[in-house]
Amino acid sequence: MASRFGPSALHQRDARSSLFDNYTGDRTRTNSHSPAGGYGIGARANGSGSGSGSGSVGGKNGGFRPATPNSSDAVLSELESQNDSELEGMSAKVKMLKDITVAIGDEIRDSSALAEKMNDTFDNTRVRLRGTMNRMLRMAERTGVGWKAWLGFFAAVILVFWYVWLF
C-alpha cells in the first residue's frame, strides 16, 4: 500500500528500525548475522545448526529452532543483569514521575487555598466598601449636599493624586 503522504524516513530513526530490512519471509534462508548454532533463522533443516534439525518448531524440517537455552549460564546471567539494569532505570523513571505528580498535587492544593483566601479577602473588601459608601451617602444627606457633588469632589482629589504620582 502506497503512502499518501509521499516518501518518509521517519520510520527509520535509528539502527534498530532496520533490523528486519532484509527479511523476506523465506524460512530456508540463512541469516548472515547470527551463528549457525544460535536461535532463530540460523538453524536449518539440513543439519547446519547444532543437531540434525529435530529440534525445529512443530516437528517440521526447515523451521526455526525453539527458544531453549543451549548456551552457558553466563549468557543467562548476562541477560538477567541487563533486565535488572533496565528495571532499575524504569524504576527510577517511575519514581521521578511520582515525585513530579506529588509536586503538582501540592501546587494545586496550595493554589486552591490561595484562591479561596483571595476570594474571602475580596468578599470582605466588598462588604467594607458597601458600608463605606452607605455611610458617605448618609453623611451627604445630612449636610444637604448631594451625592453627585461629593462624587465630583472625590474624583477631583483622586485626579490630583494621580497627576502628582505620574508627573
Short mmCIF file of N, CA and C in Angstrom, two decimals:
data_model
loop_
_atom_site.label_atom_id
_atom_site.label_comp_id
_atom_site.label_asym_id
_atom_site.label_seq_id
_atom_site.Cartn_x
_atom_site.Cartn_y
_atom_site.Cartn_z
N MET A 1 0.84 -1.17 0.00
CA MET A 1 0.00 0.00 0.00
C MET A 1 0.89 1.24 0.00
N ALA A 2 0.67 2.11 -0.92
CA ALA A 2 1.50 3.31 -1.05
C ALA A 2 1.08 4.34 -0.01
N SER A 3 2.04 5.07 0.46
CA SER A 3 1.76 6.11 1.42
C SER A 3 1.15 7.32 0.71
N ARG A 4 0.13 7.86 1.28
CA ARG A 4 -0.48 9.03 0.64
C ARG A 4 0.25 10.32 0.98
N PHE A 5 1.24 10.24 1.84
CA PHE A 5 1.99 11.44 2.21
C PHE A 5 3.37 11.49 1.57
N GLY A 6 3.66 10.60 0.67
CA GLY A 6 4.95 10.63 0.00
C GLY A 6 6.01 9.87 0.77
N PRO A 7 7.19 9.81 0.24
CA PRO A 7 8.25 9.05 0.92
C PRO A 7 8.67 9.74 2.21
N SER A 8 8.92 8.94 3.22
CA SER A 8 9.31 9.47 4.52
C SER A 8 10.35 8.56 5.14
N ALA A 9 11.27 9.15 5.87
CA ALA A 9 12.29 8.38 6.58
C ALA A 9 12.05 8.39 8.08
N LEU A 10 10.83 8.76 8.52
CA LEU A 10 10.56 8.84 9.94
C LEU A 10 10.54 7.47 10.60
N HIS A 11 10.23 6.42 9.84
CA HIS A 11 10.18 5.09 10.43
C HIS A 11 11.57 4.49 10.61
N GLN A 12 12.62 5.14 10.14
CA GLN A 12 13.99 4.65 10.31
C GLN A 12 14.83 5.70 11.03
N ARG A 13 14.48 5.94 12.27
CA ARG A 13 15.18 6.94 13.04
C ARG A 13 16.54 6.47 13.53
N ASP A 14 16.68 5.17 13.78
CA ASP A 14 17.95 4.67 14.26
C ASP A 14 18.20 3.28 13.69
N ALA A 15 19.32 2.68 14.08
CA ALA A 15 19.73 1.39 13.51
C ALA A 15 18.80 0.26 13.93
N ARG A 16 18.09 0.40 15.04
CA ARG A 16 17.21 -0.67 15.49
C ARG A 16 16.05 -0.88 14.54
N SER A 17 15.59 0.17 13.87
CA SER A 17 14.44 0.02 12.98
C SER A 17 14.80 -0.69 11.68
N SER A 18 16.07 -0.85 11.40
CA SER A 18 16.47 -1.55 10.18
C SER A 18 16.81 -3.01 10.46
N LEU A 19 16.32 -3.57 11.55
CA LEU A 19 16.62 -4.93 11.94
C LEU A 19 16.06 -5.94 10.95
N PHE A 20 14.87 -5.72 10.45
CA PHE A 20 14.22 -6.67 9.56
C PHE A 20 14.15 -6.17 8.12
N ASP A 21 15.04 -5.31 7.71
CA ASP A 21 15.02 -4.79 6.35
C ASP A 21 15.22 -5.88 5.30
N ASN A 22 16.11 -6.84 5.54
CA ASN A 22 16.44 -7.85 4.56
C ASN A 22 15.60 -9.10 4.69
N TYR A 23 14.64 -9.12 5.58
CA TYR A 23 13.82 -10.31 5.80
C TYR A 23 12.73 -10.38 4.75
N THR A 24 12.63 -11.52 4.05
CA THR A 24 11.62 -11.70 3.01
C THR A 24 10.58 -12.72 3.39
N GLY A 25 10.73 -13.39 4.51
CA GLY A 25 9.78 -14.40 4.93
C GLY A 25 10.18 -15.80 4.51
N ASP A 26 11.30 -15.99 3.84
CA ASP A 26 11.78 -17.28 3.40
C ASP A 26 12.43 -17.99 4.58
N ARG A 27 11.89 -19.13 5.00
CA ARG A 27 12.39 -19.82 6.18
C ARG A 27 13.69 -20.57 5.91
N THR A 28 13.98 -20.90 4.69
CA THR A 28 15.18 -21.68 4.39
C THR A 28 16.41 -20.82 4.22
N ARG A 29 16.26 -19.55 4.21
CA ARG A 29 17.36 -18.62 4.03
C ARG A 29 18.16 -18.50 5.31
N THR A 30 19.48 -18.45 5.21
CA THR A 30 20.31 -18.30 6.41
C THR A 30 20.52 -16.83 6.68
N ASN A 31 20.69 -16.52 7.92
CA ASN A 31 20.93 -15.15 8.34
C ASN A 31 22.43 -14.97 8.53
N SER A 32 23.01 -14.04 7.85
CA SER A 32 24.45 -13.85 7.92
C SER A 32 24.90 -13.25 9.25
N HIS A 33 23.95 -12.69 10.01
CA HIS A 33 24.33 -12.02 11.25
C HIS A 33 24.30 -12.95 12.45
N SER A 34 23.60 -14.10 12.36
CA SER A 34 23.53 -14.99 13.51
C SER A 34 24.34 -16.23 13.23
N PRO A 35 24.95 -16.80 14.25
CA PRO A 35 25.73 -18.02 14.05
C PRO A 35 24.81 -19.19 13.76
N ALA A 36 25.39 -20.24 13.18
CA ALA A 36 24.58 -21.38 12.77
C ALA A 36 23.96 -22.09 13.95
N GLY A 37 24.54 -22.03 15.10
CA GLY A 37 24.00 -22.74 16.25
C GLY A 37 23.15 -21.88 17.15
N GLY A 38 22.85 -20.66 16.78
CA GLY A 38 22.10 -19.75 17.64
C GLY A 38 20.61 -19.94 17.52
N TYR A 39 19.87 -19.01 18.01
CA TYR A 39 18.42 -19.07 17.96
C TYR A 39 17.92 -18.53 16.64
N GLY A 40 16.73 -18.95 16.22
CA GLY A 40 16.05 -18.32 15.09
C GLY A 40 16.44 -18.89 13.77
N ILE A 41 16.70 -18.03 12.78
CA ILE A 41 16.86 -18.42 11.39
C ILE A 41 18.14 -19.20 11.14
N GLY A 42 19.13 -19.11 11.98
CA GLY A 42 20.42 -19.73 11.73
C GLY A 42 20.39 -21.24 11.68
N ALA A 43 19.43 -21.90 12.30
CA ALA A 43 19.36 -23.36 12.27
C ALA A 43 18.54 -23.79 11.08
N ARG A 44 19.13 -24.63 10.22
CA ARG A 44 18.44 -25.07 9.01
C ARG A 44 18.11 -26.55 9.10
N ALA A 45 17.24 -26.97 8.22
CA ALA A 45 16.78 -28.35 8.27
C ALA A 45 17.84 -29.33 7.81
N ASN A 46 18.82 -28.89 7.09
CA ASN A 46 19.82 -29.83 6.58
C ASN A 46 20.89 -30.16 7.60
N GLY A 47 20.71 -29.69 8.82
CA GLY A 47 21.63 -30.06 9.87
C GLY A 47 22.78 -29.11 10.02
N SER A 48 22.73 -27.92 9.45
CA SER A 48 23.85 -26.99 9.60
C SER A 48 23.89 -26.39 10.99
N GLY A 49 22.80 -26.46 11.72
CA GLY A 49 22.78 -25.97 13.09
C GLY A 49 23.28 -27.05 14.02
N SER A 50 23.13 -26.85 15.32
CA SER A 50 23.53 -27.89 16.25
C SER A 50 22.42 -28.92 16.29
N GLY A 51 22.69 -30.13 15.98
CA GLY A 51 21.67 -31.17 15.89
C GLY A 51 21.31 -31.39 14.44
N SER A 52 20.41 -32.30 14.22
CA SER A 52 20.06 -32.64 12.84
C SER A 52 18.71 -32.09 12.45
N GLY A 53 18.30 -31.02 12.99
CA GLY A 53 17.02 -30.42 12.61
C GLY A 53 15.86 -31.02 13.37
N SER A 54 16.09 -31.89 14.33
CA SER A 54 15.00 -32.50 15.05
C SER A 54 14.40 -31.55 16.08
N GLY A 55 15.07 -30.46 16.36
CA GLY A 55 14.57 -29.52 17.35
C GLY A 55 13.78 -28.39 16.72
N SER A 56 13.32 -28.52 15.50
CA SER A 56 12.61 -27.43 14.86
C SER A 56 11.20 -27.32 15.41
N VAL A 57 10.61 -26.17 15.26
CA VAL A 57 9.29 -25.90 15.81
C VAL A 57 8.25 -26.70 15.05
N GLY A 58 7.36 -27.37 15.79
CA GLY A 58 6.27 -28.10 15.18
C GLY A 58 6.72 -29.41 14.56
N GLY A 59 7.93 -29.82 14.73
CA GLY A 59 8.40 -31.05 14.16
C GLY A 59 8.65 -30.97 12.67
N LYS A 60 8.59 -29.83 12.08
CA LYS A 60 8.82 -29.67 10.64
C LYS A 60 10.30 -29.46 10.38
N ASN A 61 10.76 -30.00 9.30
CA ASN A 61 12.14 -29.73 8.89
C ASN A 61 12.16 -28.39 8.19
N GLY A 62 13.20 -27.64 8.36
CA GLY A 62 13.35 -26.35 7.70
C GLY A 62 12.73 -25.20 8.48
N GLY A 63 12.34 -25.40 9.73
CA GLY A 63 11.73 -24.33 10.52
C GLY A 63 12.73 -23.69 11.45
N PHE A 64 12.22 -22.95 12.39
CA PHE A 64 13.06 -22.29 13.36
C PHE A 64 13.33 -23.21 14.53
N ARG A 65 14.45 -22.99 15.19
CA ARG A 65 14.75 -23.74 16.39
C ARG A 65 13.96 -23.17 17.54
N PRO A 66 13.59 -23.98 18.49
CA PRO A 66 12.87 -23.44 19.65
C PRO A 66 13.79 -22.56 20.47
N ALA A 67 13.22 -21.68 21.22
CA ALA A 67 14.00 -20.73 22.01
C ALA A 67 14.36 -21.34 23.35
N THR A 68 15.04 -22.44 23.32
CA THR A 68 15.52 -23.07 24.54
C THR A 68 16.99 -22.74 24.70
N PRO A 69 17.44 -22.56 25.92
CA PRO A 69 18.83 -22.18 26.10
C PRO A 69 19.77 -23.33 25.77
N ASN A 70 20.68 -23.08 24.86
CA ASN A 70 21.71 -24.06 24.54
C ASN A 70 23.08 -23.49 24.84
N SER A 71 23.12 -22.46 25.65
CA SER A 71 24.38 -21.83 25.98
C SER A 71 24.62 -21.93 27.47
N SER A 72 25.68 -21.35 27.90
CA SER A 72 26.08 -21.46 29.29
C SER A 72 25.26 -20.55 30.18
N ASP A 73 25.46 -20.71 31.46
CA ASP A 73 24.78 -19.88 32.44
C ASP A 73 25.27 -18.44 32.38
N ALA A 74 26.43 -18.20 31.79
CA ALA A 74 26.96 -16.84 31.70
C ALA A 74 26.07 -15.98 30.82
N VAL A 75 25.56 -16.55 29.72
CA VAL A 75 24.68 -15.79 28.83
C VAL A 75 23.38 -15.47 29.56
N LEU A 76 22.85 -16.45 30.27
CA LEU A 76 21.61 -16.23 31.00
C LEU A 76 21.79 -15.20 32.11
N SER A 77 22.89 -15.26 32.82
CA SER A 77 23.13 -14.27 33.87
C SER A 77 23.36 -12.89 33.27
N GLU A 78 23.97 -12.83 32.10
CA GLU A 78 24.16 -11.54 31.43
C GLU A 78 22.81 -10.95 31.04
N LEU A 79 21.94 -11.79 30.49
CA LEU A 79 20.60 -11.32 30.12
C LEU A 79 19.82 -10.88 31.35
N GLU A 80 19.96 -11.62 32.44
CA GLU A 80 19.27 -11.27 33.67
C GLU A 80 19.80 -9.95 34.24
N SER A 81 21.12 -9.76 34.16
CA SER A 81 21.69 -8.50 34.66
C SER A 81 21.25 -7.32 33.78
N GLN A 82 21.13 -7.56 32.47
CA GLN A 82 20.61 -6.50 31.60
C GLN A 82 19.18 -6.17 31.96
N ASN A 83 18.38 -7.21 32.21
CA ASN A 83 16.99 -6.97 32.61
C ASN A 83 16.93 -6.21 33.93
N ASP A 84 17.80 -6.58 34.88
CA ASP A 84 17.84 -5.89 36.16
C ASP A 84 18.22 -4.42 36.00
N SER A 85 19.20 -4.15 35.14
CA SER A 85 19.60 -2.75 34.95
C SER A 85 18.48 -1.95 34.27
N GLU A 86 17.81 -2.57 33.30
CA GLU A 86 16.68 -1.88 32.66
C GLU A 86 15.56 -1.65 33.66
N LEU A 87 15.32 -2.64 34.53
CA LEU A 87 14.28 -2.50 35.55
C LEU A 87 14.62 -1.37 36.52
N GLU A 88 15.90 -1.27 36.90
CA GLU A 88 16.32 -0.19 37.78
C GLU A 88 16.12 1.16 37.11
N GLY A 89 16.45 1.24 35.82
CA GLY A 89 16.24 2.50 35.10
C GLY A 89 14.77 2.87 35.02
N MET A 90 13.94 1.88 34.75
CA MET A 90 12.50 2.16 34.68
C MET A 90 11.95 2.52 36.05
N SER A 91 12.45 1.86 37.10
CA SER A 91 12.01 2.19 38.46
C SER A 91 12.38 3.63 38.81
N ALA A 92 13.56 4.05 38.40
CA ALA A 92 13.99 5.44 38.66
C ALA A 92 13.09 6.43 37.92
N LYS A 93 12.73 6.09 36.69
CA LYS A 93 11.85 6.98 35.93
C LYS A 93 10.45 7.03 36.55
N VAL A 94 9.95 5.89 37.02
CA VAL A 94 8.64 5.87 37.67
C VAL A 94 8.67 6.69 38.96
N LYS A 95 9.77 6.57 39.73
CA LYS A 95 9.90 7.37 40.96
C LYS A 95 9.94 8.86 40.64
N MET A 96 10.65 9.21 39.56
CA MET A 96 10.72 10.61 39.17
C MET A 96 9.33 11.12 38.78
N LEU A 97 8.58 10.32 38.03
CA LEU A 97 7.23 10.73 37.65
C LEU A 97 6.33 10.84 38.88
N LYS A 98 6.49 9.93 39.84
CA LYS A 98 5.70 10.01 41.06
C LYS A 98 6.02 11.30 41.82
N ASP A 99 7.31 11.64 41.92
CA ASP A 99 7.70 12.87 42.61
C ASP A 99 7.12 14.09 41.91
N ILE A 100 7.12 14.06 40.57
CA ILE A 100 6.56 15.19 39.82
C ILE A 100 5.06 15.31 40.08
N THR A 101 4.34 14.17 40.07
CA THR A 101 2.89 14.24 40.29
C THR A 101 2.56 14.67 41.71
N VAL A 102 3.37 14.24 42.68
CA VAL A 102 3.16 14.69 44.06
C VAL A 102 3.38 16.21 44.16
N ALA A 103 4.43 16.70 43.49
CA ALA A 103 4.70 18.15 43.50
C ALA A 103 3.57 18.91 42.82
N ILE A 104 3.03 18.36 41.72
CA ILE A 104 1.89 19.01 41.05
C ILE A 104 0.69 19.04 41.97
N GLY A 105 0.44 17.93 42.68
CA GLY A 105 -0.69 17.89 43.62
C GLY A 105 -0.53 18.92 44.74
N ASP A 106 0.69 19.03 45.27
CA ASP A 106 0.95 20.04 46.31
C ASP A 106 0.71 21.45 45.79
N GLU A 107 1.17 21.70 44.56
CA GLU A 107 0.99 23.03 43.96
C GLU A 107 -0.50 23.33 43.76
N ILE A 108 -1.26 22.33 43.35
CA ILE A 108 -2.70 22.54 43.15
C ILE A 108 -3.38 22.83 44.47
N ARG A 109 -3.02 22.08 45.53
CA ARG A 109 -3.62 22.35 46.84
C ARG A 109 -3.26 23.75 47.33
N ASP A 110 -1.99 24.15 47.17
CA ASP A 110 -1.58 25.49 47.58
C ASP A 110 -2.31 26.57 46.79
N SER A 111 -2.44 26.36 45.49
CA SER A 111 -3.13 27.34 44.65
C SER A 111 -4.60 27.43 45.02
N SER A 112 -5.23 26.31 45.31
CA SER A 112 -6.64 26.32 45.71
C SER A 112 -6.83 27.06 47.03
N ALA A 113 -5.92 26.81 47.97
CA ALA A 113 -6.00 27.52 49.26
C ALA A 113 -5.82 29.02 49.06
N LEU A 114 -4.86 29.40 48.20
CA LEU A 114 -4.63 30.82 47.93
C LEU A 114 -5.84 31.46 47.26
N ALA A 115 -6.43 30.75 46.29
CA ALA A 115 -7.62 31.29 45.61
C ALA A 115 -8.78 31.45 46.58
N GLU A 116 -8.95 30.49 47.49
CA GLU A 116 -10.03 30.60 48.48
C GLU A 116 -9.78 31.78 49.42
N LYS A 117 -8.52 31.96 49.83
CA LYS A 117 -8.18 33.09 50.71
C LYS A 117 -8.42 34.42 49.99
N MET A 118 -8.03 34.49 48.70
CA MET A 118 -8.28 35.73 47.94
C MET A 118 -9.77 35.99 47.79
N ASN A 119 -10.55 34.94 47.58
CA ASN A 119 -12.00 35.10 47.45
C ASN A 119 -12.59 35.66 48.74
N ASP A 120 -12.15 35.13 49.88
CA ASP A 120 -12.62 35.65 51.17
C ASP A 120 -12.21 37.10 51.37
N THR A 121 -10.97 37.43 50.99
CA THR A 121 -10.49 38.80 51.14
C THR A 121 -11.30 39.76 50.27
N PHE A 122 -11.54 39.37 49.00
CA PHE A 122 -12.34 40.23 48.13
C PHE A 122 -13.77 40.38 48.65
N ASP A 123 -14.32 39.33 49.23
CA ASP A 123 -15.67 39.42 49.77
C ASP A 123 -15.70 40.39 50.96
N ASN A 124 -14.68 40.30 51.84
CA ASN A 124 -14.61 41.25 52.97
C ASN A 124 -14.43 42.68 52.47
N THR A 125 -13.63 42.87 51.44
CA THR A 125 -13.43 44.21 50.88
C THR A 125 -14.72 44.75 50.30
N ARG A 126 -15.48 43.89 49.61
CA ARG A 126 -16.75 44.32 49.03
C ARG A 126 -17.72 44.76 50.13
N VAL A 127 -17.76 44.02 51.23
CA VAL A 127 -18.64 44.38 52.35
C VAL A 127 -18.20 45.72 52.95
N ARG A 128 -16.90 45.91 53.13
CA ARG A 128 -16.41 47.18 53.69
C ARG A 128 -16.71 48.36 52.78
N LEU A 129 -16.49 48.18 51.46
CA LEU A 129 -16.78 49.28 50.53
C LEU A 129 -18.27 49.62 50.52
N ARG A 130 -19.11 48.59 50.58
CA ARG A 130 -20.55 48.86 50.62
C ARG A 130 -20.91 49.66 51.87
N GLY A 131 -20.33 49.27 53.03
CA GLY A 131 -20.60 50.01 54.27
C GLY A 131 -20.08 51.44 54.18
N THR A 132 -18.90 51.63 53.62
CA THR A 132 -18.33 52.97 53.48
C THR A 132 -19.18 53.83 52.56
N MET A 133 -19.64 53.25 51.46
CA MET A 133 -20.49 54.01 50.53
C MET A 133 -21.81 54.40 51.19
N ASN A 134 -22.39 53.51 51.96
CA ASN A 134 -23.64 53.83 52.65
C ASN A 134 -23.43 54.94 53.68
N ARG A 135 -22.32 54.87 54.41
CA ARG A 135 -22.03 55.95 55.38
C ARG A 135 -21.82 57.29 54.67
N MET A 136 -21.14 57.28 53.51
CA MET A 136 -20.93 58.52 52.76
C MET A 136 -22.26 59.09 52.27
N LEU A 137 -23.14 58.23 51.81
CA LEU A 137 -24.45 58.71 51.34
C LEU A 137 -25.26 59.31 52.49
N ARG A 138 -25.22 58.67 53.68
CA ARG A 138 -25.93 59.24 54.84
C ARG A 138 -25.33 60.58 55.24
N MET A 139 -24.00 60.70 55.19
CA MET A 139 -23.33 61.96 55.52
C MET A 139 -23.72 63.04 54.50
N ALA A 140 -23.79 62.66 53.24
CA ALA A 140 -24.16 63.63 52.22
C ALA A 140 -25.59 64.10 52.40
N GLU A 141 -26.48 63.24 52.84
CA GLU A 141 -27.87 63.65 53.08
C GLU A 141 -27.98 64.60 54.26
N ARG A 142 -27.17 64.37 55.31
CA ARG A 142 -27.23 65.23 56.49
C ARG A 142 -26.67 66.62 56.21
N THR A 143 -25.68 66.75 55.37
CA THR A 143 -25.08 68.06 55.10
C THR A 143 -25.88 68.86 54.09
N GLY A 144 -26.76 68.22 53.38
CA GLY A 144 -27.56 68.93 52.39
C GLY A 144 -26.92 69.00 51.02
N VAL A 145 -25.71 68.49 50.89
CA VAL A 145 -25.03 68.48 49.61
C VAL A 145 -25.31 67.12 48.97
N GLY A 146 -25.61 67.12 47.69
CA GLY A 146 -25.97 65.87 47.01
C GLY A 146 -24.78 64.94 46.81
N TRP A 147 -25.09 63.72 46.53
CA TRP A 147 -24.06 62.72 46.37
C TRP A 147 -23.22 62.96 45.12
N LYS A 148 -23.81 63.63 44.14
CA LYS A 148 -23.07 63.92 42.90
C LYS A 148 -21.95 64.92 43.17
N ALA A 149 -22.21 65.87 44.06
CA ALA A 149 -21.18 66.85 44.41
C ALA A 149 -20.03 66.16 45.15
N TRP A 150 -20.38 65.29 46.09
CA TRP A 150 -19.34 64.55 46.81
C TRP A 150 -18.54 63.66 45.86
N LEU A 151 -19.21 63.03 44.94
CA LEU A 151 -18.53 62.19 43.97
C LEU A 151 -17.57 63.02 43.13
N GLY A 152 -17.99 64.20 42.71
CA GLY A 152 -17.11 65.09 41.96
C GLY A 152 -15.92 65.53 42.77
N PHE A 153 -16.15 65.85 44.06
CA PHE A 153 -15.06 66.25 44.94
C PHE A 153 -14.02 65.13 45.07
N PHE A 154 -14.47 63.89 45.34
CA PHE A 154 -13.54 62.78 45.48
C PHE A 154 -12.83 62.45 44.16
N ALA A 155 -13.52 62.62 43.05
CA ALA A 155 -12.89 62.40 41.75
C ALA A 155 -11.79 63.43 41.52
N ALA A 156 -12.03 64.70 41.92
CA ALA A 156 -11.02 65.74 41.77
C ALA A 156 -9.80 65.44 42.65
N VAL A 157 -10.04 64.98 43.87
CA VAL A 157 -8.93 64.64 44.76
C VAL A 157 -8.12 63.48 44.17
N ILE A 158 -8.80 62.48 43.64
CA ILE A 158 -8.11 61.34 43.04
C ILE A 158 -7.29 61.79 41.83
N LEU A 159 -7.83 62.67 41.01
CA LEU A 159 -7.11 63.18 39.85
C LEU A 159 -5.85 63.95 40.26
N VAL A 160 -5.95 64.73 41.33
CA VAL A 160 -4.78 65.47 41.81
C VAL A 160 -3.69 64.50 42.27
N PHE A 161 -4.08 63.48 43.05
CA PHE A 161 -3.09 62.49 43.49
C PHE A 161 -2.48 61.75 42.29
N TRP A 162 -3.30 61.41 41.32
CA TRP A 162 -2.82 60.72 40.13
C TRP A 162 -1.84 61.59 39.35
N TYR A 163 -2.13 62.89 39.20
CA TYR A 163 -1.26 63.82 38.49
C TYR A 163 0.09 63.96 39.22
N VAL A 164 0.06 64.06 40.54
CA VAL A 164 1.28 64.19 41.31
C VAL A 164 2.09 62.91 41.23
N TRP A 165 1.44 61.78 41.24
CA TRP A 165 2.13 60.49 41.21
C TRP A 165 2.81 60.26 39.86
N LEU A 166 2.15 60.63 38.73
CA LEU A 166 2.72 60.42 37.42
C LEU A 166 3.77 61.44 37.03
N PHE A 167 3.57 62.66 37.40
CA PHE A 167 4.47 63.74 36.95
C PHE A 167 5.17 64.29 38.13
#
